[in-house]
mmCIF file of C-alpha atoms in Angstrom:
data_model
loop_
_atom_site.group_PDB
_atom_site.id
_atom_site.type_symbol
_atom_site.label_atom_id
_atom_site.label_comp_id
_atom_site.label_asym_id
_atom_site.label_seq_id
_atom_site.Cartn_x
_atom_site.Cartn_y
_atom_site.Cartn_z
ATOM 1 C CA MET A 1 52.475 31.909 -33.617
ATOM 2 C CA ALA A 2 52.014 33.440 -29.908
ATOM 3 C CA ALA A 3 53.089 31.202 -26.904
ATOM 4 C CA LYS A 4 50.500 29.699 -24.785
ATOM 5 C CA ASP A 5 50.769 32.090 -21.905
ATOM 6 C CA ASP A 6 50.812 35.096 -24.202
ATOM 7 C CA PRO A 7 47.850 37.358 -24.041
ATOM 8 C CA ILE A 8 45.132 36.750 -26.818
ATOM 9 C CA VAL A 9 45.171 39.751 -29.155
ATOM 10 C CA ILE A 10 41.900 41.168 -29.852
ATOM 11 C CA LYS A 11 41.771 43.484 -33.111
ATOM 12 C CA LYS A 12 39.570 46.584 -33.134
ATOM 13 C CA TYR A 13 38.487 47.667 -36.574
ATOM 14 C CA ALA A 14 37.402 50.882 -37.973
ATOM 15 C CA ASN A 15 33.776 49.748 -38.068
ATOM 16 C CA ARG A 16 34.327 49.064 -34.073
ATOM 17 C CA ARG A 17 34.176 45.115 -34.707
ATOM 18 C CA LEU A 18 36.310 43.380 -32.459
ATOM 19 C CA TYR A 19 38.135 40.569 -33.853
ATOM 20 C CA ASN A 20 39.543 37.505 -31.512
ATOM 21 C CA THR A 21 42.854 36.211 -33.206
ATOM 22 C CA GLY A 22 42.765 33.276 -30.942
ATOM 23 C CA THR A 23 39.666 32.065 -31.818
ATOM 24 C CA SER A 24 39.455 33.549 -35.091
ATOM 25 C CA THR A 25 35.926 34.968 -34.553
ATOM 26 C CA TYR A 26 34.401 38.386 -34.205
ATOM 27 C CA VAL A 27 33.254 39.052 -30.468
ATOM 28 C CA THR A 28 31.622 41.751 -28.609
ATOM 29 C CA LEU A 29 32.128 43.741 -25.340
ATOM 30 C CA GLU A 30 30.007 41.419 -23.503
ATOM 31 C CA ASP A 31 32.354 38.249 -24.680
ATOM 32 C CA LEU A 32 35.643 40.403 -23.496
ATOM 33 C CA ALA A 33 33.861 41.127 -20.169
ATOM 34 C CA GLU A 34 33.191 37.254 -19.694
ATOM 35 C CA MET A 35 36.936 36.948 -20.759
ATOM 36 C CA VAL A 36 37.836 39.117 -18.018
ATOM 37 C CA LYS A 37 35.680 37.524 -15.688
ATOM 38 C CA LYS A 38 37.273 33.793 -16.634
ATOM 39 C CA GLY A 39 40.733 35.538 -15.828
ATOM 40 C CA GLU A 40 41.833 35.035 -19.829
ATOM 41 C CA GLU A 41 44.232 37.847 -20.495
ATOM 42 C CA PHE A 42 44.004 39.911 -23.919
ATOM 43 C CA THR A 43 45.176 42.911 -25.217
ATOM 44 C CA VAL A 44 43.167 45.053 -27.708
ATOM 45 C CA GLN A 45 44.965 46.706 -30.947
ATOM 46 C CA ASP A 46 44.060 48.962 -33.217
ATOM 47 C CA ALA A 47 43.798 47.013 -36.245
ATOM 48 C CA LYS A 48 45.329 49.722 -38.463
ATOM 49 C CA THR A 49 47.660 51.181 -36.338
ATOM 50 C CA GLY A 50 48.736 48.368 -34.000
ATOM 51 C CA ASP A 51 48.299 50.497 -31.148
ATOM 52 C CA ASP A 52 47.399 49.387 -27.805
ATOM 53 C CA ILE A 53 44.031 50.197 -26.784
ATOM 54 C CA THR A 54 43.315 47.867 -23.993
ATOM 55 C CA HIS A 55 42.647 50.607 -21.529
ATOM 56 C CA PRO A 56 40.207 52.661 -23.385
ATOM 57 C CA VAL A 57 38.153 49.113 -24.357
ATOM 58 C CA LEU A 58 37.875 48.075 -20.540
ATOM 59 C CA THR A 59 36.986 51.179 -19.769
ATOM 60 C CA GLN A 60 34.084 51.270 -22.381
ATOM 61 C CA ILE A 61 33.142 47.608 -20.875
ATOM 62 C CA ILE A 62 32.898 49.325 -17.278
ATOM 63 C CA PHE A 63 30.716 52.111 -18.929
ATOM 64 C CA GLU A 64 28.340 49.837 -20.508
ATOM 65 C CA LEU A 65 28.072 47.561 -17.399
ATOM 66 C CA GLU A 66 27.246 50.726 -15.184
ATOM 67 C CA ASN A 67 24.592 51.761 -17.741
ATOM 68 C CA LYS A 68 22.864 48.365 -17.370
ATOM 69 C CA ASP A 69 19.613 48.366 -14.989
ATOM 70 C CA GLY A 70 20.607 47.089 -11.357
ATOM 71 C CA GLN A 71 24.423 46.959 -12.403
ATOM 72 C CA ASN A 72 25.824 50.078 -10.642
ATOM 73 C CA MET A 73 28.523 48.979 -8.543
ATOM 74 C CA LEU A 74 30.798 52.524 -8.347
ATOM 75 C CA PRO A 75 29.006 54.777 -5.989
ATOM 76 C CA ILE A 76 28.566 58.460 -7.061
ATOM 77 C CA PRO A 77 30.729 59.581 -4.096
ATOM 78 C CA PHE A 78 33.738 57.292 -5.089
ATOM 79 C CA LEU A 79 33.304 58.428 -8.744
ATOM 80 C CA ARG A 80 33.276 62.219 -7.891
ATOM 81 C CA GLN A 81 36.285 61.734 -5.782
ATOM 82 C CA LEU A 82 38.018 59.623 -8.362
ATOM 83 C CA ILE A 83 37.311 62.286 -11.059
ATOM 84 C CA SER A 84 38.917 64.999 -8.463
ATOM 85 C CA PHE A 85 41.985 63.236 -8.776
ATOM 86 C CA TYR A 86 42.512 63.791 -12.250
ATOM 87 C CA GLY A 87 45.262 66.616 -13.106
ATOM 88 C CA ASP A 88 45.853 66.412 -9.262
ATOM 89 C CA GLN A 89 49.212 65.555 -7.800
ATOM 90 C CA MET A 90 47.524 62.619 -6.259
ATOM 91 C CA GLN A 91 46.719 61.351 -9.922
ATOM 92 C CA MET A 92 50.116 59.645 -9.540
ATOM 93 C CA ILE A 93 49.278 57.500 -6.507
ATOM 94 C CA VAL A 94 45.780 56.597 -7.124
ATOM 95 C CA PRO A 95 46.176 53.853 -9.664
ATOM 96 C CA SER A 96 48.619 51.903 -7.355
ATOM 97 C CA PHE A 97 46.492 52.429 -4.463
ATOM 98 C CA LEU A 98 43.110 51.036 -6.252
ATOM 99 C CA GLU A 99 45.100 48.142 -7.697
ATOM 100 C CA GLN A 100 46.439 47.149 -4.349
ATOM 101 C CA SER A 101 43.089 47.652 -2.600
ATOM 102 C CA MET A 102 41.450 45.350 -5.291
ATOM 103 C CA ILE A 103 44.308 42.627 -5.107
ATOM 104 C CA ALA A 104 43.549 42.797 -1.120
ATOM 105 C CA PHE A 105 39.792 42.682 -1.568
ATOM 106 C CA SER A 106 39.780 39.725 -4.017
ATOM 107 C CA LYS A 107 42.172 37.773 -1.749
ATOM 108 C CA GLU A 108 39.498 38.392 0.994
ATOM 109 C CA GLN A 109 36.829 37.183 -1.090
ATOM 110 C CA GLU A 110 38.576 33.945 -1.957
ATOM 111 C CA ARG A 111 39.290 33.263 1.629
ATOM 112 C CA PHE A 112 35.886 33.898 2.593
ATOM 113 C CA ARG A 113 34.708 31.339 -0.565
ATOM 114 C CA GLU A 114 37.179 28.821 0.837
ATOM 115 C CA GLN A 115 35.677 29.008 4.515
ATOM 116 C CA MET A 116 32.269 28.675 3.045
ATOM 117 C CA LYS A 117 33.577 25.481 1.300
ATOM 118 C CA GLY A 118 35.092 23.951 4.473
ATOM 119 C CA ALA A 119 31.753 24.731 6.215
ATOM 120 C CA PHE A 120 29.670 22.801 3.743
ATOM 121 C CA GLY A 121 31.384 19.517 4.747
ATOM 122 C CA LYS A 122 30.693 19.730 8.213
ATOM 123 C CA THR A 123 27.587 18.594 10.523
ATOM 124 C CA PRO A 124 24.348 20.568 9.988
ATOM 125 C CA ILE A 125 24.967 22.400 13.434
ATOM 126 C CA ASP A 126 28.620 23.204 12.641
ATOM 127 C CA MET A 127 27.246 24.269 9.161
ATOM 128 C CA MET A 128 24.999 27.059 10.839
ATOM 129 C CA LYS A 129 27.648 28.049 13.408
ATOM 130 C CA THR A 130 30.798 28.292 10.896
ATOM 131 C CA PRO A 131 29.004 30.594 7.958
ATOM 132 C CA ILE A 132 27.649 32.943 10.318
ATOM 133 C CA LYS A 133 30.945 33.428 12.203
ATOM 134 C CA ALA A 134 32.767 33.479 8.670
ATOM 135 C CA LEU A 135 30.468 35.936 7.385
ATOM 136 C CA GLU A 136 30.496 38.393 10.335
ATOM 137 C CA GLU A 137 34.382 38.293 10.226
ATOM 138 C CA GLN A 138 34.438 38.762 6.449
ATOM 139 C CA THR A 139 31.896 41.568 6.576
ATOM 140 C CA ARG A 140 33.901 43.453 9.482
ATOM 141 C CA ARG A 141 37.185 43.110 7.446
ATOM 142 C CA ASN A 142 35.630 44.207 4.157
ATOM 143 C CA VAL A 143 33.805 47.372 6.142
ATOM 144 C CA GLU A 144 36.973 48.151 7.669
ATOM 145 C CA MET A 145 39.114 47.981 4.447
ATOM 146 C CA PHE A 146 36.514 50.110 2.574
ATOM 147 C CA GLN A 147 36.335 52.806 5.130
ATOM 148 C CA ASN A 148 40.142 52.730 5.411
ATOM 149 C CA ALA A 149 40.226 53.144 1.565
ATOM 150 C CA MET A 150 37.384 55.868 1.683
ATOM 151 C CA ARG A 151 39.399 57.731 4.220
ATOM 152 C CA MET A 152 42.305 57.848 2.219
ATOM 153 C CA PHE A 153 40.069 59.480 -0.656
ATOM 154 C CA THR A 154 37.827 61.520 1.341
ATOM 155 C CA PRO A 155 39.127 65.260 0.791
ATOM 156 C CA PHE A 156 36.770 66.800 3.495
ATOM 157 C CA PRO A 157 36.030 65.504 7.029
ATOM 158 C CA PRO A 158 32.999 63.591 7.442
ATOM 159 C CA ALA A 159 29.412 65.633 8.083
ATOM 160 C CA GLY A 160 29.042 66.303 11.764
ATOM 161 C CA SER A 161 32.893 66.535 12.257
ATOM 162 C CA ASN A 162 34.366 68.989 14.282
ATOM 163 C CA ALA A 163 37.499 69.587 12.122
ATOM 164 C CA ALA A 164 37.461 73.016 11.142
ATOM 165 C CA ALA A 165 38.253 74.032 7.504
ATOM 166 C CA PRO A 166 41.712 75.435 6.554
ATOM 167 C CA ALA A 167 41.748 79.444 6.723
ATOM 168 C CA GLU A 168 44.131 79.519 3.754
ATOM 169 C CA PRO A 169 45.095 77.659 0.948
ATOM 170 C CA LEU A 170 48.156 75.154 1.781
ATOM 171 C CA LYS A 171 51.506 76.307 0.637
ATOM 172 C CA LYS A 172 53.531 74.511 -1.586
ATOM 173 C CA GLU A 173 55.760 72.870 1.404
ATOM 174 C CA GLU A 174 52.548 72.068 3.157
ATOM 175 C CA LYS A 175 51.360 70.280 0.343
ATOM 176 C CA SER A 176 54.373 68.495 -0.156
ATOM 177 C CA ASP A 177 54.453 67.251 3.713
ATOM 178 C CA ASP A 178 50.869 66.307 3.051
ATOM 179 C CA LEU A 179 51.798 64.178 0.015
ATOM 180 C CA GLN A 180 54.418 62.619 2.023
ATOM 181 C CA GLU A 181 52.048 61.987 4.734
ATOM 182 C CA LEU A 182 49.805 60.228 2.206
ATOM 183 C CA LYS A 183 52.496 57.863 0.735
ATOM 184 C CA ALA A 184 53.336 56.715 4.409
ATOM 185 C CA GLN A 185 49.831 55.898 5.180
ATOM 186 C CA ILE A 186 49.447 54.283 1.932
ATOM 187 C CA ALA A 187 52.381 51.925 2.670
ATOM 188 C CA ALA A 188 51.150 51.355 6.493
ATOM 189 C CA MET A 189 47.972 50.388 4.990
ATOM 190 C CA GLN A 190 49.654 47.933 2.269
ATOM 191 C CA ARG A 191 51.648 46.431 5.026
ATOM 192 C CA LYS A 192 48.328 45.855 6.970
ATOM 193 C CA LEU A 193 46.515 44.272 4.245
ATOM 194 C CA ASP A 194 49.554 41.902 3.289
ATOM 195 C CA THR A 195 49.448 40.735 7.300
ATOM 196 C CA MET A 196 45.670 40.025 6.561
ATOM 197 C CA SER A 197 46.149 37.771 3.580
#
């Protein structure tokens, strides 16, 4: 029997059905999406081999959600940039950077929710002032964080920029220096995000 804090095991059968061993019921991808939203930890295993297939199932959930009308959260430029990192030397850094960025973004959202909760316990005049200031500050921080993140992943200078394109391909040493510089920028950005939370 699994301990209470262990993730729930979801078994995926050859017929593509998903079985929640915690509730002894069959579930759908939508059910798994709801479990994620509720913060319930689970792993998905191939029922025949026992292999952990959580990653492809979560990716499939995102694919399904992105295909619903009005649900597109991943902008096309972001998807293009993400695809371009596959097979690139940056591929090893991207997952950690994205994970840290999402953690920082979640912390900011939680702080904003707390500010809004605190605002509703005040007088009507204070209620009108505080949420607007909090919303402006939250929006400013989110935009700044998003812009910083996008700068890290933009392989080309913004349109209208006076930056010239390199005349020749980068040499191996230059690529290595660029990688070290990018790692330093990511570390600096993480320190800044840590101080914001």
